[in-house]
């Protein structure tokens, strides 16, 4: 799919770099997308080449990449801008930021897909004037990004919120699906854990299947840990697993139950439906995050 | 105890406001303390009054308060600057910042004791050029503060890292000592949990008592959750429980074991003794944090 319109002013490029597909856009924001394309993620050379051709055809002054990871975002590292060790064949130790910088001779800003989505939500969506903002996605994995003091949260590496440790339900016999940690949050509560417990994906399960109560409990434990560590003003929760219509409400109830009155902020006690929210940008948060990254100063 | 020296230039006041004692200092930093006093925490009126008298006698242009909590730090709240609900008798809903502002007619900056200590370590101690920085204290409670992007971390409230949830050891029969949550991190691993399991305080237990392996495991789970959520560049761990001489080394080993190779940053894999460190300012972090708060812009 390629959509194009006349280019009125210099604008930037954004890439939502996923393990399955790349979504590339040229524009300045959600109401000004001048061209967009989408293609499957094959080899690094072929995939980067297609994106480079697309941006060359439209002209961009900078490129933002909201990428699957893990990524090396340490500017002082010899592999800064690389995808590091990923299970995706062929993509480990790929200099994704450098490839675009060399081919297009423009500024390139790389960050995780979830930090990109957090930035897009903070600029144009559910996170406006809500800082710190946390963006969680619950899908085939669990990832989290954050905006703190107007900036994307980085440090030693980038947040890896999916791999925090939470208490297991004593009645839950499932060992956990994370190849590194077994029963970390992602291992207990991402899509593959639901499928492994029931033999069916979440979208095929009834709304009253008992797995959803367990899922809500685990996700709430993860959010409670984020509340206690980061004290966000809003948490945006998206991803395929959250399409189960009653899940977000159950997660909110469990967050209140687990905090047990300790955090008495009105946002938790009275208006939790404004504290834990779905993405305002929906599935556009990824590519819009990439456009937002391209407009960052650093 | 009162120490005094000639006042050479305008300087600020700092209060380490603890549940047991107030430490007040006048100066500009660790190498320029011009006066200091310490007295027990009695009623709010008496305790604040003594501190006000001390600062009036020395002259200060601003006061920083690094306080026990919980605190209301939301500038838009009608109770901004208050200690909110505390088990300390007489101190719930006390306008501690306002009391000093009214009595001294100077700028007052209030924050948690641990955010103050994090600020002091980031300015003068173990956190210089290590941002994000997390400061943990393990004592009669567990508290955590953080500096992110040069600023103290706040949001909905302030971090309450002691109340995150972690997996229990299956062999640990202790129910947990937190009155709100039972077996949250603080409930499982603060000083009272050690005493409740053994009938003796930590300082009376042998270095090879099995409780220390459990303690190291629980603290490491807490630090791993902080690493995954906040991605700090350094974690400072202080407090009375950490005086057990082998504990910090065991915590480092357990952090590496629990991360299980997922976070491959050299700081975790190769130089963890520079990543998880004791406070450089020792027991001075509290009052120095208060002086640093008084010098903050906001």
XYZ file of C-alpha atoms in Angstrom:
596
model
C 0.000 0.000 0.000
C 1.392 3.412 -0.953
C -0.570 6.620 -0.423
C 0.889 9.899 -1.609
C -0.084 13.533 -1.874
C 1.688 16.700 -2.953
C 4.586 17.609 -0.663
C 4.004 21.125 0.636
C 6.909 21.645 3.027
C 9.994 19.847 4.327
C 8.915 16.994 6.503
C 10.324 13.983 8.292
C 10.212 10.227 7.889
C 9.106 7.667 10.420
C 9.578 3.906 10.511
C 7.631 1.552 12.726
C 10.153 -1.279 12.529
C 8.437 -4.458 13.658
C 9.535 -8.047 13.531
C 6.790 -8.825 10.989
C 6.463 -5.602 9.010
C 7.875 -2.131 8.487
C 5.451 0.796 8.300
C 7.043 3.933 6.824
C 5.451 7.377 6.706
C 6.413 10.856 5.588
C 4.769 13.856 7.237
C 4.708 15.890 10.424
C 1.995 14.329 12.607
C -1.354 12.560 12.790
C -3.159 15.144 10.661
C -0.360 15.552 8.132
C 0.711 12.202 6.691
C 1.872 12.874 3.127
C 2.868 9.356 2.130
C 2.839 5.948 3.721
C 3.942 2.427 2.822
C 4.075 -0.967 4.499
C 6.046 -4.098 3.610
C 7.113 -7.334 5.311
C 10.320 -7.506 7.362
C 12.649 -9.747 5.338
C 16.460 -9.492 5.389
C 18.011 -6.320 6.831
C 19.503 -5.310 3.447
C 16.275 -5.753 1.525
C 14.033 -4.210 4.195
C 16.240 -1.188 4.855
C 16.671 -0.779 1.082
C 12.926 -0.555 0.505
C 12.547 2.031 3.260
C 15.474 4.073 1.917
C 13.949 4.081 -1.580
C 10.633 5.267 -0.157
C 12.194 8.147 1.778
C 14.407 9.138 -1.176
C 11.316 9.373 -3.372
C 9.613 11.783 -0.959
C 12.447 13.744 0.599
C 12.864 13.925 4.370
C 14.984 16.088 6.653
C 15.268 13.458 9.419
C 14.199 9.885 10.105
C 12.780 8.430 13.320
C 12.825 4.682 13.918
C 10.570 3.064 16.525
C 12.029 -0.408 16.493
C 11.748 -3.877 17.949
C 14.752 -4.631 20.122
C 16.689 -4.910 22.231
C 18.572 -1.816 21.049
C 21.861 -0.212 22.028
C 20.899 3.402 22.757
C 24.061 4.342 24.672
C 25.599 7.156 22.599
C 29.058 6.311 23.963
C 28.875 2.652 22.920
C 30.723 1.371 19.823
C 27.443 -0.301 18.818
C 25.173 2.699 19.497
C 22.190 2.549 17.157
C 22.355 -1.223 16.702
C 19.720 -3.864 17.243
C 21.631 -6.087 19.675
C 20.739 -9.762 20.313
C 17.337 -10.587 18.887
C 15.742 -13.954 18.181
C 14.721 -12.548 14.748
C 17.042 -14.369 12.274
C 19.577 -12.111 10.545
C 18.791 -9.039 12.624
C 21.202 -9.443 15.568
C 23.931 -6.799 15.657
C 22.454 -4.814 12.768
C 23.367 -1.099 12.673
C 19.865 0.022 11.808
C 20.321 3.716 12.655
C 23.680 3.875 10.835
C 22.250 2.238 7.704
C 19.681 5.019 7.274
C 22.129 7.740 8.276
C 24.620 6.634 5.630
C 22.069 6.069 2.877
C 20.057 9.266 3.370
C 22.610 11.631 4.965
C 20.006 12.897 7.446
C 19.677 12.904 11.215
C 18.338 9.559 12.505
C 16.697 9.074 15.933
C 16.277 5.486 17.093
C 14.268 4.268 20.056
C 12.169 1.307 21.115
C 8.715 0.861 19.616
C 7.179 1.426 23.065
C 9.176 4.575 23.833
C 8.095 5.819 20.395
C 4.465 5.033 21.152
C 4.782 6.714 24.558
C 6.162 9.814 22.834
C 3.339 9.848 20.266
C 0.701 9.458 22.982
C 2.339 12.185 25.056
C 2.411 14.573 22.101
C -0.871 13.843 20.326
C -2.851 11.316 22.337
C -3.683 10.114 25.815
C -0.577 11.492 27.467
C -0.868 15.215 26.839
C -0.021 17.033 30.104
C 0.348 13.685 31.909
C 4.016 13.369 32.768
C 5.388 10.889 33.748
C 3.533 8.813 31.154
C 3.925 5.049 30.786
C 2.920 3.151 27.635
C 2.417 -0.610 27.937
C 1.700 -3.060 25.159
C 0.391 -6.540 25.910
C 0.688 -8.787 22.864
C 3.028 -11.567 21.805
C 5.379 -9.928 24.312
C 4.967 -7.264 26.976
C 6.816 -3.997 26.554
C 6.770 -0.671 28.308
C 8.092 2.784 27.518
C 7.962 6.031 29.435
C 8.178 9.781 29.090
C 9.617 11.479 32.197
C 10.183 15.223 32.338
C 9.293 15.455 28.657
C 12.004 12.990 27.645
C 12.023 9.332 26.666
C 13.263 7.204 29.552
C 16.687 5.626 28.947
C 19.592 4.710 31.134
C 21.695 1.653 31.358
C 19.642 0.352 28.435
C 15.959 1.077 27.870
C 13.077 -0.018 30.063
C 12.299 -3.744 29.838
C 9.119 -3.631 31.875
C 7.876 -6.946 30.528
C 10.651 -8.741 32.372
C 9.876 -7.538 35.887
C 9.111 -10.217 38.484
C 5.673 -10.528 40.067
C 4.123 -13.000 42.520
C 2.521 -16.020 40.857
C -1.001 -17.089 41.660
C -0.592 -20.215 43.836
C -3.262 -21.988 41.763
C -1.528 -21.232 38.455
C 0.420 -24.336 37.404
C 1.794 -22.811 34.175
C 5.590 -22.523 34.349
C 5.777 -19.352 32.287
C 6.772 -18.812 28.659
C 9.772 -16.446 28.840
C 12.910 -18.142 27.473
C 15.078 -16.044 29.823
C 13.079 -15.958 33.051
C 10.188 -18.412 32.812
C 7.606 -16.684 34.960
C 8.418 -12.995 34.662
C 5.444 -10.721 33.801
C 5.805 -11.416 30.068
C 6.237 -15.133 30.704
C 3.011 -15.252 32.731
C 0.785 -12.770 30.937
C 1.721 -12.181 27.287
C -0.367 -13.742 24.512
C 1.671 -16.969 24.273
C 1.061 -17.675 27.987
C -2.714 -17.431 27.451
C -2.490 -19.727 24.442
C -0.266 -22.220 26.270
C -2.697 -22.459 29.202
C -5.815 -22.922 27.085
C -4.573 -24.310 23.761
C -6.337 -21.433 22.033
C -5.400 -17.798 21.489
C -7.052 -15.178 23.677
C -9.381 -13.989 20.911
C -10.930 -17.489 20.739
C -11.723 -17.633 24.469
C -15.052 -16.704 26.062
C -15.280 -13.476 27.997
C -16.019 -15.478 31.163
C -13.104 -17.879 30.742
C -11.297 -17.986 34.111
C -8.007 -17.179 32.396
C -9.093 -13.543 32.132
C -9.308 -13.108 35.900
C -5.760 -14.469 36.177
C -4.608 -12.277 33.295
C -6.119 -9.166 34.920
C -4.421 -10.018 38.204
C -0.979 -10.422 36.612
C -1.254 -7.274 34.502
C -2.421 -5.338 37.569
C 0.593 -6.555 39.557
C 2.804 -5.254 36.754
C 1.034 -1.887 36.729
C 1.224 -1.641 40.535
C 4.984 -2.137 40.333
C 5.191 0.600 37.715
C 3.098 2.893 39.948
C 5.341 2.269 42.963
C 8.620 2.693 41.046
C 7.794 5.457 38.552
C 4.710 7.212 39.967
C 3.254 7.956 36.506
C 0.353 10.362 36.058
C -1.166 8.129 33.395
C -0.657 4.591 32.089
C -1.699 3.791 28.512
C -2.280 0.065 27.939
C -2.556 -1.283 24.402
C -1.697 -4.391 22.411
C -3.657 -7.310 20.992
C -4.425 -9.008 24.317
C -6.251 -5.875 25.515
C -8.876 -6.306 22.772
C -10.703 -8.626 25.196
C -13.479 -6.185 26.060
C -13.739 -6.660 29.829
C -10.017 -6.925 30.513
C -9.115 -3.261 31.018
C -11.911 -2.807 33.580
C -10.793 -5.876 35.481
C -7.189 -4.661 35.476
C -8.304 -1.346 36.980
C -10.237 -3.139 39.743
C -7.259 -5.326 40.552
C -4.866 -2.348 40.668
C -7.091 -0.751 43.299
C -7.365 -4.031 45.220
C -3.609 -4.637 45.213
C -2.671 -1.075 46.217
C -5.119 -1.575 49.104
C -5.476 2.085 49.963
C -1.763 2.787 50.190
C -1.660 5.192 47.267
C -4.578 7.502 48.087
C -4.255 9.836 45.124
C -7.706 10.641 43.694
C -6.511 9.269 40.320
C -6.288 5.793 41.861
C -9.172 5.951 44.298
C -11.817 7.934 42.403
C -10.962 8.247 38.712
C -8.939 5.187 37.825
C -10.659 5.061 34.428
C -8.749 8.265 33.598
C -5.497 6.909 35.069
C -5.270 3.570 33.242
C -6.490 4.161 29.701
C -6.421 2.618 26.221
C -4.233 4.281 23.573
C -5.853 7.354 22.013
C -3.890 6.780 18.810
C -4.736 3.061 18.642
C -2.610 1.125 16.185
C -1.233 4.376 14.754
C 0.901 4.979 17.865
C 3.825 3.074 16.338
C 4.322 4.952 13.106
C 3.314 8.276 14.695
C 5.873 7.578 17.400
C 8.495 7.245 14.698
C 7.487 10.606 13.207
C 7.644 12.143 16.683
C 11.122 10.673 17.209
C 12.339 12.301 13.983
C 11.250 15.655 15.423
C 13.152 15.202 18.714
C 16.064 17.519 19.373
C 18.710 14.947 20.235
C 24.438 19.232 69.505
C 24.970 22.636 67.930
C 28.038 23.479 65.891
C 28.493 26.974 64.550
C 31.020 29.002 62.651
C 31.087 32.532 61.257
C 28.562 33.016 58.457
C 30.466 34.243 55.413
C 27.774 34.455 52.748
C 24.035 33.896 52.328
C 23.313 30.217 52.614
C 20.406 27.819 52.855
C 18.871 25.617 55.502
C 18.230 21.895 55.310
C 16.072 19.637 57.477
C 16.312 15.881 57.546
C 12.856 15.336 59.013
C 12.713 11.816 60.388
C 10.149 10.080 62.511
C 12.630 9.879 65.413
C 14.726 13.021 65.016
C 15.156 16.228 63.044
C 18.653 17.112 61.789
C 18.952 20.768 60.734
C 21.915 22.316 58.971
C 22.868 25.691 57.521
C 25.389 25.852 54.678
C 25.803 25.175 50.993
C 27.101 21.592 50.737
C 29.177 18.790 52.248
C 32.295 20.948 52.621
C 30.480 24.033 53.831
C 28.263 23.273 56.824
C 28.177 26.416 58.935
C 25.875 25.207 61.706
C 24.066 22.039 62.592
C 21.667 20.814 65.256
C 19.716 17.691 66.031
C 16.709 17.110 68.323
C 14.004 14.464 68.805
C 10.780 14.569 66.810
C 8.085 15.432 69.348
C 4.851 17.299 68.520
C 4.704 19.168 65.198
C 4.450 22.575 66.940
C 7.407 21.991 69.232
C 9.599 20.331 66.605
C 8.926 22.880 63.868
C 9.380 25.647 66.427
C 12.865 24.449 67.366
C 13.889 24.244 63.727
C 12.500 27.718 63.011
C 14.433 29.159 65.963
C 17.635 27.544 64.688
C 17.240 28.927 61.162
C 16.266 32.390 62.459
C 19.458 32.464 64.533
C 21.627 31.756 61.489
C 19.759 33.381 58.592
C 18.839 31.371 55.496
C 17.570 32.314 52.041
C 15.652 29.067 51.490
C 14.832 25.855 53.344
C 14.859 22.301 51.996
C 13.000 19.545 53.835
C 13.778 15.883 53.195
C 10.926 14.319 55.113
C 9.335 11.075 56.152
C 6.011 10.619 54.434
C 3.806 10.051 52.665
C 3.779 13.617 51.360
C 1.470 15.555 49.074
C 3.827 17.003 46.445
C 1.165 17.878 43.855
C 1.460 21.657 43.484
C -2.177 21.871 42.356
C -3.517 20.075 45.447
C -5.165 21.976 48.313
C -2.896 20.031 50.668
C 0.352 20.507 48.685
C 3.299 20.479 51.066
C 1.506 18.407 53.710
C 2.501 15.169 55.359
C -0.607 13.114 54.539
C -1.604 9.962 56.464
C 1.247 8.751 58.621
C 1.219 6.277 61.524
C 3.356 8.806 63.474
C 0.947 10.228 66.123
C 0.055 13.899 65.635
C 1.773 14.224 62.256
C -1.036 13.279 59.851
C -2.240 16.176 57.680
C 0.462 18.548 58.954
C 1.378 21.403 56.579
C 5.097 21.066 57.142
C 6.220 23.143 54.147
C 3.693 25.883 54.889
C 4.740 26.088 58.547
C 8.313 26.963 57.598
C 7.250 29.226 54.740
C 5.021 31.275 57.043
C 7.485 31.422 59.945
C 10.607 32.266 57.926
C 9.177 33.973 54.809
C 11.602 32.100 52.557
C 11.236 29.613 49.707
C 10.656 26.066 50.998
C 11.268 22.918 48.933
C 9.799 19.701 50.313
C 10.493 16.179 49.101
C 10.778 12.659 50.467
C 13.848 11.699 52.478
C 14.854 9.253 49.737
C 14.405 11.722 46.877
C 16.526 14.143 48.928
C 19.206 11.503 49.449
C 19.109 10.642 45.733
C 19.613 14.316 44.923
C 22.546 14.631 47.353
C 24.208 11.496 45.956
C 23.662 12.726 42.393
C 25.200 16.111 43.199
C 28.041 15.228 45.556
C 28.267 11.462 45.905
C 27.838 8.172 44.105
C 25.473 9.466 41.450
C 27.525 12.122 39.710
C 27.054 11.679 35.937
C 24.898 8.593 36.538
C 21.404 9.520 35.447
C 18.911 7.952 35.997
C 20.021 7.372 39.578
C 18.024 5.364 42.113
C 18.567 5.611 45.877
C 17.241 2.782 48.046
C 17.225 2.585 51.812
C 16.641 -0.715 53.609
C 15.894 -0.151 57.278
C 12.746 -0.212 59.395
C 11.023 0.371 56.068
C 12.140 0.264 52.450
C 12.088 3.466 50.440
C 13.345 4.507 47.059
C 13.912 7.818 45.315
C 15.182 8.667 41.861
C 16.772 11.396 39.783
C 15.753 11.236 36.107
C 16.947 13.812 33.599
C 18.460 15.823 36.440
C 15.146 16.092 38.266
C 13.622 14.352 41.262
C 11.067 11.779 40.141
C 7.469 12.697 40.990
C 4.140 12.092 39.376
C 0.843 10.926 40.734
C 2.547 10.953 44.127
C 6.192 10.114 44.757
C 7.836 6.735 44.226
C 6.849 4.134 46.825
C 9.316 1.497 45.723
C 9.132 -0.378 49.019
C 5.572 -1.394 48.242
C 6.185 -3.135 44.917
C 5.188 -6.806 44.701
C 7.774 -9.541 44.256
C 7.570 -13.348 44.150
C 7.877 -15.012 47.559
C 10.320 -17.795 48.198
C 8.155 -20.960 48.387
C 10.042 -22.048 51.526
C 9.431 -18.726 53.312
C 6.514 -19.189 55.701
C 6.549 -15.596 57.014
C 3.347 -13.780 56.068
C 4.984 -10.375 55.671
C 4.983 -7.345 57.951
C 3.411 -4.573 55.848
C 0.126 -3.392 57.406
C -1.202 -2.507 53.930
C 0.030 -5.354 51.736
C 1.478 -8.092 53.918
C 4.150 -9.492 51.647
C 5.183 -6.558 49.473
C 8.960 -5.937 49.246
C 8.960 -3.916 52.488
C 6.775 -6.502 54.197
C 9.190 -9.296 53.266
C 12.580 -7.621 53.507
C 12.662 -4.557 55.793
C 14.243 -4.820 59.230
C 11.028 -5.808 61.071
C 10.606 -8.838 58.752
C 14.094 -10.063 59.662
C 13.374 -9.587 63.362
C 9.980 -11.303 63.099
C 11.481 -14.379 61.399
C 14.358 -14.797 63.868
C 13.203 -13.087 67.057
C 16.353 -10.971 66.909
C 17.293 -7.864 64.936
C 19.567 -8.290 61.931
C 22.614 -6.893 63.724
C 22.398 -9.741 66.273
C 22.376 -12.501 63.624
C 25.431 -14.406 62.399
C 26.768 -13.625 58.944
C 25.945 -17.187 57.862
C 22.376 -17.139 59.166
C 20.172 -18.454 56.338
C 17.972 -15.374 56.589
C 20.639 -13.370 54.740
C 20.362 -15.499 51.600
C 16.608 -14.930 51.616
C 17.110 -11.222 52.296
C 19.568 -10.912 49.404
C 17.130 -12.701 47.086
C 14.216 -10.412 47.989
C 16.254 -7.224 47.721
C 17.643 -8.382 44.360
C 14.109 -9.012 43.071
C 13.272 -5.447 44.052
C 16.341 -4.074 42.298
C 15.636 -6.166 39.188
C 12.170 -4.639 39.009
C 13.691 -1.181 39.304
C 16.174 -2.032 36.531
C 13.416 -3.253 34.209
C 11.081 -0.314 34.872
C 13.497 2.620 35.223
C 16.745 1.461 33.586
C 18.949 3.403 36.035
C 22.679 3.900 35.392
C 23.428 3.398 39.060
C 21.583 2.169 42.161
C 22.735 3.375 45.598
C 21.640 1.064 48.432
C 21.888 2.246 52.022
C 20.066 1.869 55.336
C 20.672 -0.036 58.541
C 19.996 -3.518 57.170
C 22.814 -3.075 54.632
C 25.374 -2.865 57.449
C 25.489 -6.687 57.344
C 28.891 -6.934 55.644
C 28.242 -9.665 53.077
C 24.752 -8.549 52.073
C 25.561 -6.091 49.271
C 27.774 -8.652 47.500
C 25.055 -11.281 47.725
C 22.474 -8.848 46.377
C 24.704 -8.148 43.359
C 25.092 -11.886 42.670
C 21.357 -12.422 42.890
C 20.610 -9.488 40.559
C 22.827 -11.095 37.930
C 21.245 -14.505 38.511
C 17.685 -13.181 38.243
C 18.331 -11.077 35.124
C 19.742 -14.295 33.621
C 21.601 -12.610 30.787
C 18.633 -10.613 29.543
C 20.132 -7.197 30.292
C 23.587 -7.572 28.733
C 24.894 -4.108 29.517
C 28.512 -4.283 30.727
C 27.425 -2.551 33.946
C 25.372 -5.614 34.868
C 27.542 -8.346 33.386
C 31.087 -7.122 34.084
C 31.122 -4.266 36.582
C 28.094 -4.750 38.798
C 30.122 -3.536 41.790
C 30.055 -0.094 40.130
C 26.354 -0.387 39.276
C 24.937 -1.322 42.699
C 26.885 0.685 45.271
C 26.723 1.869 48.887
C 26.033 5.563 49.531
C 29.122 7.751 49.106
C 27.695 10.240 51.585
C 26.796 7.576 54.155
C 24.460 8.795 56.871
C 24.982 12.394 55.744
C 22.861 11.859 52.604
C 19.714 12.892 54.480
C 20.692 16.332 55.718
C 22.806 17.026 52.628
C 19.791 16.087 50.534
C 17.818 18.725 52.383
C 20.492 21.351 51.636
C 20.454 20.279 47.986
C 16.652 20.598 47.894
C 16.903 24.179 49.174
C 19.129 24.952 46.178
C 16.696 23.519 43.606
C 15.113 25.955 41.181
C 11.486 24.986 41.669
